[in-house]
Amino acid sequence: MTDKEISALRDIARRWRLRNQEHRGGVVLVWQGEVYGWKNSLRDASHERPGVYALDEDGHAFIAEGGNDYDGAKCWVVADSGH
């Protein structure tokens, strides 16, 4: 993933957080450029499909990899460690 793509994901998550301030901390979940959820912590990757991004408040980005759409992803991998 390029720096530009990660930056775009951070912007998506930041805008979502501004509109949903009752959700502090945690991770914003993004699939195909759209926010579809929030969790108070990065949890078991098998609850997400491969290709989902999770972005925390500090700008760290993780991607769900391995597995499949039915069984969920196998693990979270650091997509970018922050700014």
Short mmCIF file of C-alpha atoms in Angstrom, two decimals:
data_model
loop_
_atom_site.label_atom_id
_atom_site.label_comp_id
_atom_site.label_asym_id
_atom_site.label_seq_id
_atom_site.Cartn_x
_atom_site.Cartn_y
_atom_site.Cartn_z
CA MET A 1 0.00 0.00 0.00
CA THR A 2 1.31 3.40 -0.91
CA ASP A 3 1.73 6.34 1.46
CA LYS A 4 -1.01 8.13 -0.47
CA GLU A 5 -3.45 5.24 0.03
CA ILE A 6 -2.65 4.99 3.76
CA SER A 7 -3.09 8.76 4.04
CA ALA A 8 -6.52 8.49 2.40
CA LEU A 9 -7.54 5.77 4.89
CA ARG A 10 -6.37 7.94 7.78
CA ASP A 11 -8.48 10.83 6.44
CA ILE A 12 -11.54 8.57 6.18
CA ALA A 13 -11.07 7.39 9.77
CA ARG A 14 -10.38 10.92 11.06
CA ARG A 15 -13.56 12.30 9.45
CA TRP A 16 -15.59 9.42 10.91
CA ARG A 17 -14.16 10.07 14.39
CA LEU A 18 -15.09 13.76 14.15
CA ARG A 19 -18.72 12.81 13.45
CA ASN A 20 -18.83 10.02 16.05
CA GLN A 21 -17.08 11.44 19.09
CA GLU A 22 -18.85 9.06 21.47
CA HIS A 23 -16.46 6.39 20.15
CA ARG A 24 -13.11 7.29 21.71
CA GLY A 25 -9.95 5.32 21.06
CA GLY A 26 -10.31 1.92 19.49
CA VAL A 27 -10.11 1.27 15.77
CA VAL A 28 -12.18 2.45 12.83
CA LEU A 29 -12.83 -0.39 10.38
CA VAL A 30 -12.70 0.41 6.66
CA TRP A 31 -13.69 -1.83 3.75
CA GLN A 32 -13.29 -0.64 0.15
CA GLY A 33 -12.89 2.99 1.20
CA GLU A 34 -15.97 3.09 3.46
CA VAL A 35 -16.21 2.96 7.24
CA TYR A 36 -18.41 0.07 8.30
CA GLY A 37 -17.65 -0.15 11.99
CA TRP A 38 -15.72 0.71 15.11
CA LYS A 39 -14.35 -1.47 17.91
CA ASN A 40 -12.83 -0.40 21.20
CA SER A 41 -9.73 -2.52 20.44
CA LEU A 42 -8.15 -4.53 17.64
CA ARG A 43 -9.72 -7.94 18.08
CA ASP A 44 -9.53 -11.40 16.58
CA ALA A 45 -9.01 -11.06 12.81
CA SER A 46 -11.39 -13.98 12.17
CA HIS A 47 -14.24 -11.56 12.90
CA GLU A 48 -13.32 -9.56 9.77
CA ARG A 49 -12.92 -10.41 6.11
CA PRO A 50 -9.51 -10.28 4.43
CA GLY A 51 -8.70 -6.82 3.11
CA VAL A 52 -10.34 -4.85 5.92
CA TYR A 53 -8.29 -2.01 7.38
CA ALA A 54 -8.31 -1.00 11.03
CA LEU A 55 -7.00 2.46 11.95
CA ASP A 56 -6.32 3.57 15.50
CA GLU A 57 -6.34 7.14 16.85
CA ASP A 58 -2.57 7.46 16.45
CA GLY A 59 -2.77 6.71 12.72
CA HIS A 60 -1.47 3.15 12.89
CA ALA A 61 -2.97 1.05 10.11
CA PHE A 62 -3.53 -2.70 10.14
CA ILE A 63 -4.88 -4.97 7.42
CA ALA A 64 -6.69 -8.27 7.90
CA GLU A 65 -4.92 -10.95 5.84
CA GLY A 66 -5.23 -14.62 5.03
CA GLY A 67 -8.34 -16.68 5.53
CA ASN A 68 -11.47 -16.09 3.46
CA ASP A 69 -14.73 -14.16 3.43
CA TYR A 70 -16.67 -16.99 5.09
CA ASP A 71 -14.28 -17.95 7.91
CA GLY A 72 -12.76 -14.49 8.35
CA ALA A 73 -9.19 -13.32 8.11
CA LYS A 74 -6.30 -15.23 9.66
CA CYS A 75 -4.36 -12.33 11.20
CA TRP A 76 -3.80 -8.59 11.44
CA VAL A 77 -0.66 -7.25 9.77
CA VAL A 78 0.82 -3.80 10.24
CA ALA A 79 0.07 -1.87 7.04
CA ASP A 80 1.83 1.26 8.30
CA SER A 81 3.21 2.07 11.72
CA GLY A 82 2.03 5.66 11.88
CA HIS A 83 2.96 9.13 10.65
#
